[in-house]
CSV table of C-alpha atoms and ligand atoms in Angstrom, one decimal:
chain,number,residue,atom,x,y,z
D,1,UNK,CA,0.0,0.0,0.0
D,2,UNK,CA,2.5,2.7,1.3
D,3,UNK,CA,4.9,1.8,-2.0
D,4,UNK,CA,2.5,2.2,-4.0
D,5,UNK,CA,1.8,5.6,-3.5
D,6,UNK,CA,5.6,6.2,-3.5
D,7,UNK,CA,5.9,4.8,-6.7
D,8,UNK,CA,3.0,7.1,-8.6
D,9,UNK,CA,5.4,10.4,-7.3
D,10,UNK,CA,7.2,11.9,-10.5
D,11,UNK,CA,10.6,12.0,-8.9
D,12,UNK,CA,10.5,8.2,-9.0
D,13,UNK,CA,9.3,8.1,-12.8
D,14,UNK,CA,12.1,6.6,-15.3
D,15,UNK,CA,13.5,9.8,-17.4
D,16,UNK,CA,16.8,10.1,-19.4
D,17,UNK,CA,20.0,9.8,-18.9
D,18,UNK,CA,22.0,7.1,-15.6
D,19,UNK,CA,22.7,10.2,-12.9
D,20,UNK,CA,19.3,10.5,-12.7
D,21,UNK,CA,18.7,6.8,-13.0
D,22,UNK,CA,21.4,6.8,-9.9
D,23,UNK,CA,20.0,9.4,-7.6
D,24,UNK,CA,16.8,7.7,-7.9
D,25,UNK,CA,18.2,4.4,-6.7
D,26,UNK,CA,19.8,6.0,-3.9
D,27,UNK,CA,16.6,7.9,-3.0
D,28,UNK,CA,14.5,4.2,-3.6
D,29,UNK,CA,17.0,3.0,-0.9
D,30,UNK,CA,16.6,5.3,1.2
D,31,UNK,CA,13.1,4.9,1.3
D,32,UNK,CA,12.2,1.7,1.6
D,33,UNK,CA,15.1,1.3,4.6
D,34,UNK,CA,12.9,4.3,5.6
D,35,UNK,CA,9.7,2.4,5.1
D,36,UNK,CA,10.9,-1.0,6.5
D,37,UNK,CA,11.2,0.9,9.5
D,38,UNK,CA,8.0,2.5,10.3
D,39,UNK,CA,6.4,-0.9,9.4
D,40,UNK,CA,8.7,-2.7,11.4
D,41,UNK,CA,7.9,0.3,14.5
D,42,UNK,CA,4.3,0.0,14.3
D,43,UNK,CA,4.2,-3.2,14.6
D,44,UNK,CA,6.5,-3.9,17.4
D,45,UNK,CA,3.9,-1.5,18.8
D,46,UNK,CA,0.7,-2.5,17.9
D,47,UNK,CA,-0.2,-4.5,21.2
D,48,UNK,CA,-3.1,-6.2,22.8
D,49,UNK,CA,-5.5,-4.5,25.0
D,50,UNK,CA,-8.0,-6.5,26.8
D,51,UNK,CA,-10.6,-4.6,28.5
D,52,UNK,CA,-13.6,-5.7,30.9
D,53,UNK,CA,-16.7,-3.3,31.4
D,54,UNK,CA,-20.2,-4.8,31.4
D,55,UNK,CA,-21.7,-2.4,28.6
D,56,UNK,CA,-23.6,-5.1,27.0
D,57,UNK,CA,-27.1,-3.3,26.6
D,58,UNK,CA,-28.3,-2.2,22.8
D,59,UNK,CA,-26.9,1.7,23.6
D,60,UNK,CA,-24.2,0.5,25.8
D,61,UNK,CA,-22.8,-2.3,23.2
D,62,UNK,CA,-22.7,0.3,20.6
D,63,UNK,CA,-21.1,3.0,22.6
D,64,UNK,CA,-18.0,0.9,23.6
D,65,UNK,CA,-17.8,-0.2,20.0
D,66,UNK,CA,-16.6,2.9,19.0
D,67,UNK,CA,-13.8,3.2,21.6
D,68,UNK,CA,-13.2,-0.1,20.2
D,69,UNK,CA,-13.0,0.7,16.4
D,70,UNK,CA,-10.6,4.0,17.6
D,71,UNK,CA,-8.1,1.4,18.9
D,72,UNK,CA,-8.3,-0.7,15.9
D,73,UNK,CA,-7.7,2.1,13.7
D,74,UNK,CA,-4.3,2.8,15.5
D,75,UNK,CA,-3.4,-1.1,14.9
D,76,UNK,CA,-3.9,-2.9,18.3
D,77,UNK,CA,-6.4,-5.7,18.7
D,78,UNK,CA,-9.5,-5.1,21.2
D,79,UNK,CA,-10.4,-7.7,22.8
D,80,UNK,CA,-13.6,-7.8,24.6
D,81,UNK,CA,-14.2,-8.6,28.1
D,82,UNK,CA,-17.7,-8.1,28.6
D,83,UNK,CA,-19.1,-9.1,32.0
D,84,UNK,CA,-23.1,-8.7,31.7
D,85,UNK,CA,-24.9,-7.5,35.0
D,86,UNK,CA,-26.5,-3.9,35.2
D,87,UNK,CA,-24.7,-1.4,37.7
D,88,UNK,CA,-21.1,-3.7,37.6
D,89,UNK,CA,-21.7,-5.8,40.4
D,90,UNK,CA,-20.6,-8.8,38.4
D,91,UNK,CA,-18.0,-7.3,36.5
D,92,UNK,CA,-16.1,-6.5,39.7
D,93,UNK,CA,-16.3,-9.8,41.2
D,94,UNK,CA,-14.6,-11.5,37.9
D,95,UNK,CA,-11.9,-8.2,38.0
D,96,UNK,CA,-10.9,-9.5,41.4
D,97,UNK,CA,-10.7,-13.3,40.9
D,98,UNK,CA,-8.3,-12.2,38.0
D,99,UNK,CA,-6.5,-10.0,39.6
D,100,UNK,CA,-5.7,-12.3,42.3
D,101,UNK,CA,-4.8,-15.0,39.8
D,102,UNK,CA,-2.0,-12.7,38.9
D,103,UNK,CA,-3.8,-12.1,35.4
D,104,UNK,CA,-5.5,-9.1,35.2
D,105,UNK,CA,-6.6,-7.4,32.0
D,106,UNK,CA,-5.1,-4.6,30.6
D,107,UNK,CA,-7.9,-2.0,31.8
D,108,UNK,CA,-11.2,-2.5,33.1
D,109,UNK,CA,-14.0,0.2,34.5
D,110,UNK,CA,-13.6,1.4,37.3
D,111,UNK,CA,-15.0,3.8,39.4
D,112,UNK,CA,-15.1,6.2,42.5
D,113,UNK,CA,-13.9,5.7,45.6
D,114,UNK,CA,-12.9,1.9,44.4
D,115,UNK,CA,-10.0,3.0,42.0
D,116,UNK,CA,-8.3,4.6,45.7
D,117,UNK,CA,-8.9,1.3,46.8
D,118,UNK,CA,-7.4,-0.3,44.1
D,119,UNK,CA,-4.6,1.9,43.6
D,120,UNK,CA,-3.8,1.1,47.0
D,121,UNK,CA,-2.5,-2.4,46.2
D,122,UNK,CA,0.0,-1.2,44.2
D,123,UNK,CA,-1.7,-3.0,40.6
D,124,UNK,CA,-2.9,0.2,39.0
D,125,UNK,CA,-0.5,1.8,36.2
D,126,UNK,CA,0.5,5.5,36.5
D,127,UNK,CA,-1.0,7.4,33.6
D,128,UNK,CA,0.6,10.7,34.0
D,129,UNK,CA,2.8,10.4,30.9
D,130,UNK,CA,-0.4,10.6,28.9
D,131,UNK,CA,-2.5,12.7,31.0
D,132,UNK,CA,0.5,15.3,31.2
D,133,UNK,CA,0.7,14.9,27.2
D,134,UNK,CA,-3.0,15.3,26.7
D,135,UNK,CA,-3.2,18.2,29.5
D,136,UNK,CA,-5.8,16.6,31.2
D,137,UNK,CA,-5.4,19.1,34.7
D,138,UNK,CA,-6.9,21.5,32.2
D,139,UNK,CA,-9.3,19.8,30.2
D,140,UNK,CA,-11.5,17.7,33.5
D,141,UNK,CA,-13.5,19.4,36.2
D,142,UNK,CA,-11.5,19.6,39.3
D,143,UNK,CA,-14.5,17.1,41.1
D,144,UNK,CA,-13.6,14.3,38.0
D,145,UNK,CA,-9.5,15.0,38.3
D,146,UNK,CA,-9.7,14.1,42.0
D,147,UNK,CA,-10.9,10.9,41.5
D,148,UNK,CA,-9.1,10.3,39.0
D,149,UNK,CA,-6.1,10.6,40.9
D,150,UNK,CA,-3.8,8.3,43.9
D,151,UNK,CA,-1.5,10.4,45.7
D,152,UNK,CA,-1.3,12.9,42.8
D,153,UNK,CA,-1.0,10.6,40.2
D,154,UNK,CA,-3.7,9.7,37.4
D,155,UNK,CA,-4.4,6.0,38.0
D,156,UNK,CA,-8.2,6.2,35.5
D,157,UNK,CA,-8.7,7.5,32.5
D,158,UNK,CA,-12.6,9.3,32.7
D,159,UNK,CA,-15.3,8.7,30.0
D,160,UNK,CA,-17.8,10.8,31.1
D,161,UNK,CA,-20.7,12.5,33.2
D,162,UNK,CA,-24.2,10.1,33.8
D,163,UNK,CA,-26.7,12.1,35.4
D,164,UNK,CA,-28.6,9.7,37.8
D,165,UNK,CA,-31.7,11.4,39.1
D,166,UNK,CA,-33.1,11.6,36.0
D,167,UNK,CA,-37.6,10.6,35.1
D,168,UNK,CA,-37.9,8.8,32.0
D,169,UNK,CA,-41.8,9.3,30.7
D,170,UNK,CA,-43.4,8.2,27.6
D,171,UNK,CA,-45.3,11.1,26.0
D,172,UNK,CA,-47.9,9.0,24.4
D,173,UNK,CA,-48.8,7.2,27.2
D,174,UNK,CA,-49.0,10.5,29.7
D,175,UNK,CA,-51.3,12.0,27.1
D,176,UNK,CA,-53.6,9.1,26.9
D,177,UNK,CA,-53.7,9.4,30.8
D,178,UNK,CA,-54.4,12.9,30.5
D,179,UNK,CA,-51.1,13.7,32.2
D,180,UNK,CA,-50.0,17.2,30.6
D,181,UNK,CA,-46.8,17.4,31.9
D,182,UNK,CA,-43.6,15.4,34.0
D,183,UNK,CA,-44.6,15.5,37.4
D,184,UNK,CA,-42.0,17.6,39.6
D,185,UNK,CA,-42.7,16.8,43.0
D,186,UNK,CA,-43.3,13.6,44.7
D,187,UNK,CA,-47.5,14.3,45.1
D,188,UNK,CA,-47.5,15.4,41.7
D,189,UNK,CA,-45.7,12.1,40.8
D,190,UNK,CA,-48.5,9.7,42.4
D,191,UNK,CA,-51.8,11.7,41.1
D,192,UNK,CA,-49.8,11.0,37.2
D,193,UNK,CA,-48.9,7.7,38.2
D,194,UNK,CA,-53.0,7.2,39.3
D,195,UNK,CA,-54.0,8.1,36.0
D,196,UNK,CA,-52.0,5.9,34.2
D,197,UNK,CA,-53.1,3.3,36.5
D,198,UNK,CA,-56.3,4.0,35.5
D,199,UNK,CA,-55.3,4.1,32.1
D,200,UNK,CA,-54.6,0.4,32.0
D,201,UNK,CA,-51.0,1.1,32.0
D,202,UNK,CA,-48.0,0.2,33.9
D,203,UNK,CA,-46.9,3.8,35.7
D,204,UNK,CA,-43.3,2.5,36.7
D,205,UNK,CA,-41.4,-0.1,34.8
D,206,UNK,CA,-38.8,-1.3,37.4
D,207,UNK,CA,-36.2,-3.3,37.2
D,208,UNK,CA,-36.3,-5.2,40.8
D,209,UNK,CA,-31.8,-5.7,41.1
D,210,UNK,CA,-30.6,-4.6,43.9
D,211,UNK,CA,-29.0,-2.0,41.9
D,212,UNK,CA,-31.6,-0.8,40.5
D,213,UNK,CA,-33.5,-0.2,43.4
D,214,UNK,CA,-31.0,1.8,45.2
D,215,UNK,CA,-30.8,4.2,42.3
D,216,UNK,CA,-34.6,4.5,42.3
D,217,UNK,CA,-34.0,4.9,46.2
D,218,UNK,CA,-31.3,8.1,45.9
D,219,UNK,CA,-33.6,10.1,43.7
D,220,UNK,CA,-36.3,9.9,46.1
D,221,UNK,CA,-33.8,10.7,48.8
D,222,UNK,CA,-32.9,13.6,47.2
D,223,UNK,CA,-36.3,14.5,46.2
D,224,UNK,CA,-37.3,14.4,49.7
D,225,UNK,CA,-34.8,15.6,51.8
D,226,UNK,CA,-33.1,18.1,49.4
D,227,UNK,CA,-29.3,18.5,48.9
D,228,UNK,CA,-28.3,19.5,51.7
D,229,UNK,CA,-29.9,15.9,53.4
D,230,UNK,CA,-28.8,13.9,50.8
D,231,UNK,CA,-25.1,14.8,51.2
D,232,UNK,CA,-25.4,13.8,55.1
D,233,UNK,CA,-27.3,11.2,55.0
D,234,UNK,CA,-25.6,9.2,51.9
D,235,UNK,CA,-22.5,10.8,51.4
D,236,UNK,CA,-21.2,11.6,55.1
D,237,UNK,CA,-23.2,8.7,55.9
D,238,UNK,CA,-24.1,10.8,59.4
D,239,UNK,CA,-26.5,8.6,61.9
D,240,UNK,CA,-28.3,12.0,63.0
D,241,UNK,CA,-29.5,12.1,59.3
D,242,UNK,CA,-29.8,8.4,58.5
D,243,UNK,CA,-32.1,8.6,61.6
D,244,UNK,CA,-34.6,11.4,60.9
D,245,UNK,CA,-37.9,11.4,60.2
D,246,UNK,CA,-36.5,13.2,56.6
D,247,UNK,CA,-35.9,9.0,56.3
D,248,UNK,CA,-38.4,7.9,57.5
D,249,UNK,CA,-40.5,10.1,55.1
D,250,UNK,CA,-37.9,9.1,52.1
D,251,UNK,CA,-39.0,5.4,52.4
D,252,UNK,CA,-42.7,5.7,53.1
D,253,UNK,CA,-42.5,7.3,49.8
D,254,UNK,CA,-40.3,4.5,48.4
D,255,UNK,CA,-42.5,1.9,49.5
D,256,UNK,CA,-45.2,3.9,47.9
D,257,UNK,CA,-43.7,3.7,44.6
D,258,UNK,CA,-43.2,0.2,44.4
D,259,UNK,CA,-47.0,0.0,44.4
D,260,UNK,CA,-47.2,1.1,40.8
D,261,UNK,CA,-44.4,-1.5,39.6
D,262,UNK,CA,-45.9,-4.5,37.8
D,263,UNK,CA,-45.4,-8.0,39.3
D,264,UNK,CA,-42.8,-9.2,36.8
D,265,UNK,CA,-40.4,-6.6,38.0
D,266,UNK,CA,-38.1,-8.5,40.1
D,267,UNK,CA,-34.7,-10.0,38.5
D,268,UNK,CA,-35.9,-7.8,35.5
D,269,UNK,CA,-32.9,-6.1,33.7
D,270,UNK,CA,-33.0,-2.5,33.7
D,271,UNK,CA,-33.0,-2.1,29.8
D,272,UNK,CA,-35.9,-4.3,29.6
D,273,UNK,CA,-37.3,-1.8,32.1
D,274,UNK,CA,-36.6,1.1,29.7
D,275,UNK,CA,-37.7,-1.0,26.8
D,276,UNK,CA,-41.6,-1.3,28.4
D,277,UNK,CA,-41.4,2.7,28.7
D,278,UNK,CA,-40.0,2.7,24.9
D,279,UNK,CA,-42.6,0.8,23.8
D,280,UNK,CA,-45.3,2.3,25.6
D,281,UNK,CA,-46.0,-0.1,27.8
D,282,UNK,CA,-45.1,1.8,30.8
D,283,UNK,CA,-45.3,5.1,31.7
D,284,UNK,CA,-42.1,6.3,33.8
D,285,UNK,CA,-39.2,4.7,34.5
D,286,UNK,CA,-36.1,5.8,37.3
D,287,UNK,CA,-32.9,5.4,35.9
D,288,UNK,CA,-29.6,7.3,35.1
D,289,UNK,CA,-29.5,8.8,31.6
D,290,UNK,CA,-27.7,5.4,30.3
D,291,UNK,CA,-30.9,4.8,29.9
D,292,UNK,CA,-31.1,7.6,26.9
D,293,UNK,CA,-28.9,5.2,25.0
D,294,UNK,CA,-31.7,2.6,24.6
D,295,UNK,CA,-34.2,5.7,23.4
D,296,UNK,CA,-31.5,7.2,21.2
D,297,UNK,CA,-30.7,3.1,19.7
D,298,UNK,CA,-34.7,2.3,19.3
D,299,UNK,CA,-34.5,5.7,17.4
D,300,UNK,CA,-36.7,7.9,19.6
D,301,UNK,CA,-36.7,11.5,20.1
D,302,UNK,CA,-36.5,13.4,23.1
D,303,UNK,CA,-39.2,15.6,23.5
D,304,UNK,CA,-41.4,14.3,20.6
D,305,UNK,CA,-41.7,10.4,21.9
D,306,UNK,CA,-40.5,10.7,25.2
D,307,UNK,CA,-39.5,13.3,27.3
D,308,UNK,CA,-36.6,13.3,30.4
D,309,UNK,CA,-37.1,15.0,33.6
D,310,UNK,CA,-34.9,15.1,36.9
D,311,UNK,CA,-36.6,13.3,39.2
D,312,UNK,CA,-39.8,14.9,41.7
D,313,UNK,CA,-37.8,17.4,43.9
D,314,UNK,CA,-34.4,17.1,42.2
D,315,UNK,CA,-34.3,19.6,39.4
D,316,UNK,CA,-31.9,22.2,41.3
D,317,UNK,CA,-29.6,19.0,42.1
D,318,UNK,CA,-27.3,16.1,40.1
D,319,UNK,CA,-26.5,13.1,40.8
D,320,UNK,CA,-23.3,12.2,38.7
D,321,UNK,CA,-21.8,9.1,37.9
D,322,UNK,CA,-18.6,9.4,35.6
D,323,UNK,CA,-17.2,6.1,34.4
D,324,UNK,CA,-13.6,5.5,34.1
D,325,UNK,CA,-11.0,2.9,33.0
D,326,UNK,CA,-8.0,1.9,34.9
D,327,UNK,CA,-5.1,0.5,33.8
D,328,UNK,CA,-3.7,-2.5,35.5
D,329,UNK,CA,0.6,-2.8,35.9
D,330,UNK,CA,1.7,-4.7,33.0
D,331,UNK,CA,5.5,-5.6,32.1
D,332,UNK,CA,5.0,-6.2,28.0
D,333,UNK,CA,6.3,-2.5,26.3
D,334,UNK,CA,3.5,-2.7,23.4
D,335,UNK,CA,1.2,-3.8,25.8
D,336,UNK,CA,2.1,-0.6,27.8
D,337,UNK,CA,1.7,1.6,24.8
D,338,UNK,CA,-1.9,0.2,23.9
D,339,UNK,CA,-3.0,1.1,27.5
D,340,UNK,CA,-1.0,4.7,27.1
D,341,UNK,CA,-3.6,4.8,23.4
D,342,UNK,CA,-6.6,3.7,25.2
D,343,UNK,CA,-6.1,6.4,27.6
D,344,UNK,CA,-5.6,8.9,25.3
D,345,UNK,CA,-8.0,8.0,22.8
D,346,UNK,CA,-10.5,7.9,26.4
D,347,UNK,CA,-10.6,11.5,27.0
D,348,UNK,CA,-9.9,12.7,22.8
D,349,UNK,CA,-12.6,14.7,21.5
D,350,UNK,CA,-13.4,12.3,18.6
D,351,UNK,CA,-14.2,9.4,21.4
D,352,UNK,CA,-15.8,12.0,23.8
D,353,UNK,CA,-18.6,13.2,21.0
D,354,UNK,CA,-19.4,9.5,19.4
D,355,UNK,CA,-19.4,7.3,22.8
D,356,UNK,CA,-21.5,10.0,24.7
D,357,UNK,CA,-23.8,10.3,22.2
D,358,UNK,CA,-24.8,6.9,22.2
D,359,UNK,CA,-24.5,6.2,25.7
D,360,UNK,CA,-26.6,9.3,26.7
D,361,UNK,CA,-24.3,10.7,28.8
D,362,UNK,CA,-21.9,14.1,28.2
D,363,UNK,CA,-18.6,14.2,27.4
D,364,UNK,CA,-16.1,14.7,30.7
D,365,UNK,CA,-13.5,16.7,29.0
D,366,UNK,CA,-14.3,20.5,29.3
D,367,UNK,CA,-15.5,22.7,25.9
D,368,UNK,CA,-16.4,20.0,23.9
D,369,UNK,CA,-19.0,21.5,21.1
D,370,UNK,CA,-22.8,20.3,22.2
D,371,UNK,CA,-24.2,20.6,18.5
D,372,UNK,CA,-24.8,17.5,18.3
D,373,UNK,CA,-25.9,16.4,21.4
D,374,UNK,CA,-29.9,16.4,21.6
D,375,UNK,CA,-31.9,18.4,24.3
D,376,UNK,CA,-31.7,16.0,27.9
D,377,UNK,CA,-27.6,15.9,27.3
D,378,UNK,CA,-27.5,19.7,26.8
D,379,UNK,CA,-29.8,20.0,29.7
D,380,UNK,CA,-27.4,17.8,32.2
D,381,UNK,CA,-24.3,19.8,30.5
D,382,UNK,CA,-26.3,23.3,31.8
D,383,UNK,CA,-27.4,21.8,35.0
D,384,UNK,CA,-23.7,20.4,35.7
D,385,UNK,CA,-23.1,23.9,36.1
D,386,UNK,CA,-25.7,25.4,37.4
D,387,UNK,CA,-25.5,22.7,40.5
D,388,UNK,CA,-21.9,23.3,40.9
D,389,UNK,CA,-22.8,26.7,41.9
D,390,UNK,CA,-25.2,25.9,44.5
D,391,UNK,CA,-24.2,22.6,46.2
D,392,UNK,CA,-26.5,20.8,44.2
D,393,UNK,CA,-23.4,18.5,42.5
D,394,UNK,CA,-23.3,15.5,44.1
D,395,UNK,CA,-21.7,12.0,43.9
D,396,UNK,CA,-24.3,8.8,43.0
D,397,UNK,CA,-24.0,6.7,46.0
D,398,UNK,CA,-25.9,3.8,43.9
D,399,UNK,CA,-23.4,3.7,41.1
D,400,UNK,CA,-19.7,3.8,43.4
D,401,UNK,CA,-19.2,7.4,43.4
D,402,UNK,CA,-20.0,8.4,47.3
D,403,UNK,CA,-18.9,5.9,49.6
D,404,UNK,CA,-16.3,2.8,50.1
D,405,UNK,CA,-17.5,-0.2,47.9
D,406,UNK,CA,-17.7,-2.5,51.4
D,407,UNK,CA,-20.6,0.8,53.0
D,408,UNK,CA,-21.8,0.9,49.4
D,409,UNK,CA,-23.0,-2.6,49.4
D,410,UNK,CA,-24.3,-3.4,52.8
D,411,UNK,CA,-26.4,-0.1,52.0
D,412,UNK,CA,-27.9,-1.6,48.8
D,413,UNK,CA,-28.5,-4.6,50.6
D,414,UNK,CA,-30.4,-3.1,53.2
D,415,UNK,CA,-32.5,-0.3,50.8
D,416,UNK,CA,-33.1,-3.7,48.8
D,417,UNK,CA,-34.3,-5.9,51.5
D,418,UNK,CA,-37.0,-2.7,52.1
D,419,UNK,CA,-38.1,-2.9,49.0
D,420,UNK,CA,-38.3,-6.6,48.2
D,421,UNK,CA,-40.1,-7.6,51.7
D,422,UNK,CA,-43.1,-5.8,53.0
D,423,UNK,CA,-43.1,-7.1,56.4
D,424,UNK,CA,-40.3,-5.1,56.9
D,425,UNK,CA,-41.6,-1.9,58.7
D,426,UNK,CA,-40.5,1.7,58.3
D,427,UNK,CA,-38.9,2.3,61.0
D,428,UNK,CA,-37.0,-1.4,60.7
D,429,UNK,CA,-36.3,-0.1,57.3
D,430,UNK,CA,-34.3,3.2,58.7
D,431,UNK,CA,-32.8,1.4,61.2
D,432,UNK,CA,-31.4,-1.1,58.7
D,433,UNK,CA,-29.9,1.0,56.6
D,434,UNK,CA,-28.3,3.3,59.3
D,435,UNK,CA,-26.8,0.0,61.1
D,436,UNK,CA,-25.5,-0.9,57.4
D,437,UNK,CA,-24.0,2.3,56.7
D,438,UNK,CA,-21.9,2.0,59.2
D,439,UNK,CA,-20.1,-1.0,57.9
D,440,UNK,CA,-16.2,-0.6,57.6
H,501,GAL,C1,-23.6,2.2,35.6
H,501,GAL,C2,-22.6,2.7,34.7
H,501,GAL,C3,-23.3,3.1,33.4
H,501,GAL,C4,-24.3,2.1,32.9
H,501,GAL,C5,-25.1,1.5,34.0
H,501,GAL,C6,-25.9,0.3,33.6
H,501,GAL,O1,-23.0,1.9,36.9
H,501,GAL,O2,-21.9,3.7,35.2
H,501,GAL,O3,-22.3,3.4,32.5
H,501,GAL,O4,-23.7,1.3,32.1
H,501,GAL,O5,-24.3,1.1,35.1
H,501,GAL,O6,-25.1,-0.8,33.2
């Protein structure tokens, strides 16, 4: 291929005379040693990255494809690791058993708080060749850099900003119920979700995963106690808070809501979740805006066939959720210069635009153009902001961005128990979650 364009270049083409005849020889030389050793660079550097994440849903599978194609454009092979299992849960457990078999992958996603913990056993790669190179202090928010960072040094490359309190409604089915608008506050929420009850309809399709219904559980957290509450109750994880009867309230009105979930709910994935609001089978669903990826796949507009609200109470607040890749220690050179691509390719502008777009999330690198992001991702970018401003920016403590993974989970456990078993009472329910949030 390259020779072929080198021989179509005049200077090459046979003319008179044997000095010239010469001096092209020398030049052909010249070249090809020339050639021979870009080939031979290249591919002593095209290397093998193997990367786990569990983005296996319609939007999620086609978002990581494109980071994919990026690497196999700059010659190393991708090969795909794809734990399934909403939320990462299951990915995780498979990253450890590897790790401790002494064969860990070349990245895998990881986020919050975890990547200190993991950095902390000394298998995490130091980045800052790359993120020096790609000035990454300058292009992240300072709340993403820290996080991004052990001791100073970048240990995760970020992908970008999910906005978790998000309301997912289908626009069809809230007419037909005679619903005008997206319900913004809790009361408001239950009269909509009456009429579509009424209607025939599902009003919240739910994915019942433990997961799923600790994300539903923030939002209404959030939407009940404000920002201030939410940050000590599930960030600072303070017993005075956990304790109150802003709690108390937060799970009556939880236990309210799983009233207008449909008995096939539990175990239910939550794509198939957004799929019954999609298809209008359901009216609302809670979820972070990875669930935009499924809309924007299935082809729907925003605003036309569905429309995406933060949840009741939580339009002057954010919950975020920025997914990263780390980079695990490995001893191979080109193996070490496909993980220094990935993570440069990770926070480029080309990969920033194409992945967010279809995983419905914005793009973490600062003054990247919006044109073609549609109105809900232009929306999150503006309230990012705005919510910055007024203390309204806060870290998802369902998807690993608040707390240690080992609080994290017995919390989930606990807000899941609630919901799954109806004996439980609500003031058993507080108490559970306060003892579990105390966990070490
Ligand atoms: C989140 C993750 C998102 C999305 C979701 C569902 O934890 O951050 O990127 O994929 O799980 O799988």
């Amino acid at each position: 291929m390259v020779l072929t364009g080198v021989q179509r270049r005049p200077e090459f083409c046979f003319g008179a005379g044997t000095q010239y005849l010469g001096d092209m020889m020398l030049k052909l030389s010249k070249l090809a040693t020339a050639v021979a050793l870009v080939v031979a660079g290249s591919a002593a550097m095209a290397g093998e990255v193997e990367v786990l994440h569990w983005w296996t849903s319609g939007g999620e599978a086609k978002s990581v494809g494109e980071l994919k194609k990026i690497m196999q454009g700059k010659g190393h092979t991708w090969k795909d690791f794809a734990v399934a299992g909403g939320g990462g849960d299951n990915a995780m457990t498979v990253l450890k058993s590897r790790v401790v078999s002494g064969n860990p992958p070349a990245a895998a996603q990881i986020k919050g708080p975890a990547l200190q913990e993991w950095a902390a056993e000394g298998v995490l790669a130091n980045l800052d060749a790359t993120a020096k190179a790609e000035k990454w202090d300058e292009l992240l928010p300072g709340v993403v850099a820290d996080v991004m960072k052990y001791k100073g040094n970048y240990i995760a490359a970020p992908v970008n900003v999910h906005r978790v309190n998000w309301m997912w409604a289908n626009k069809a089915v809230l007419d037909k119920a005679g619903v005008k608008s997206a319900p913004k506050s809790w009361p408001e929420f239950f009269k909509a979700a009456d009429a579509v009850k009424k209607a025939g309809l599902v009003a919240v399709a739910h994915g019942g995963q433990n997961w799923q219904d600790f994300t539903t559980f923030e939002s209404v957290v959030l939407g009940t106690g404000g920002a201030k509450f939410y940050q000590d109750a599930l960030i600072k994880l303070d017993q005075k808070a956990l304790t109150s009867a802003t709690m108390t309230k937060s799970l009556e009105t939880f236990r309210k809501i799983k009233g207008y979930t449909d008995a096939a709910s539990p175990g239910r994935d939550w794509n198939l979740a957004t799929a019954m609001v999609i298809k209008g089978d359901a009216a609302f669903q809670f979820m972070g805006d990875w669930a935009k990826g499924e809309f924007a796949a299935a082809g729907k507009v925003p605003g036309k066939d569905y429309i995406c609200a933060a949840a009741p109470g939580t339009d002057k607040a954010y919950t975020f959720n920025v997914d990263s890749f780390a980079m695990f220690k490995l001893k191979d050179a080109t193996a070490q210069k496909a993980q220094a691509d990935l993570a440069a390719s990770i926070m480029g502008t080309e990969f920033q635009e194409i992945f967010n777009l279809n995983k419905g999330s914005i793009p973490v690198r600062l003054k990247m153009d919006m044109a073609k992001f549609d109105d809900c991702a232009k929306l999150s970018a503006k309230d990012f902001v705005e919510t910055a401003k007024i203390g309204g920016l806060l870290p998802s403590i369902a998807h690993g961005m608040a707390v240690k993974p080992a609080a994290e989970g017995a919390i989930k456990d606990a807000v899941s128990q609630f919901w799954n078993d109806d004996k439980i009472t609500v003031a058993q329910g507080v108490k559970n979650i306060a003892k579990a949030a105390a966990t070490k």
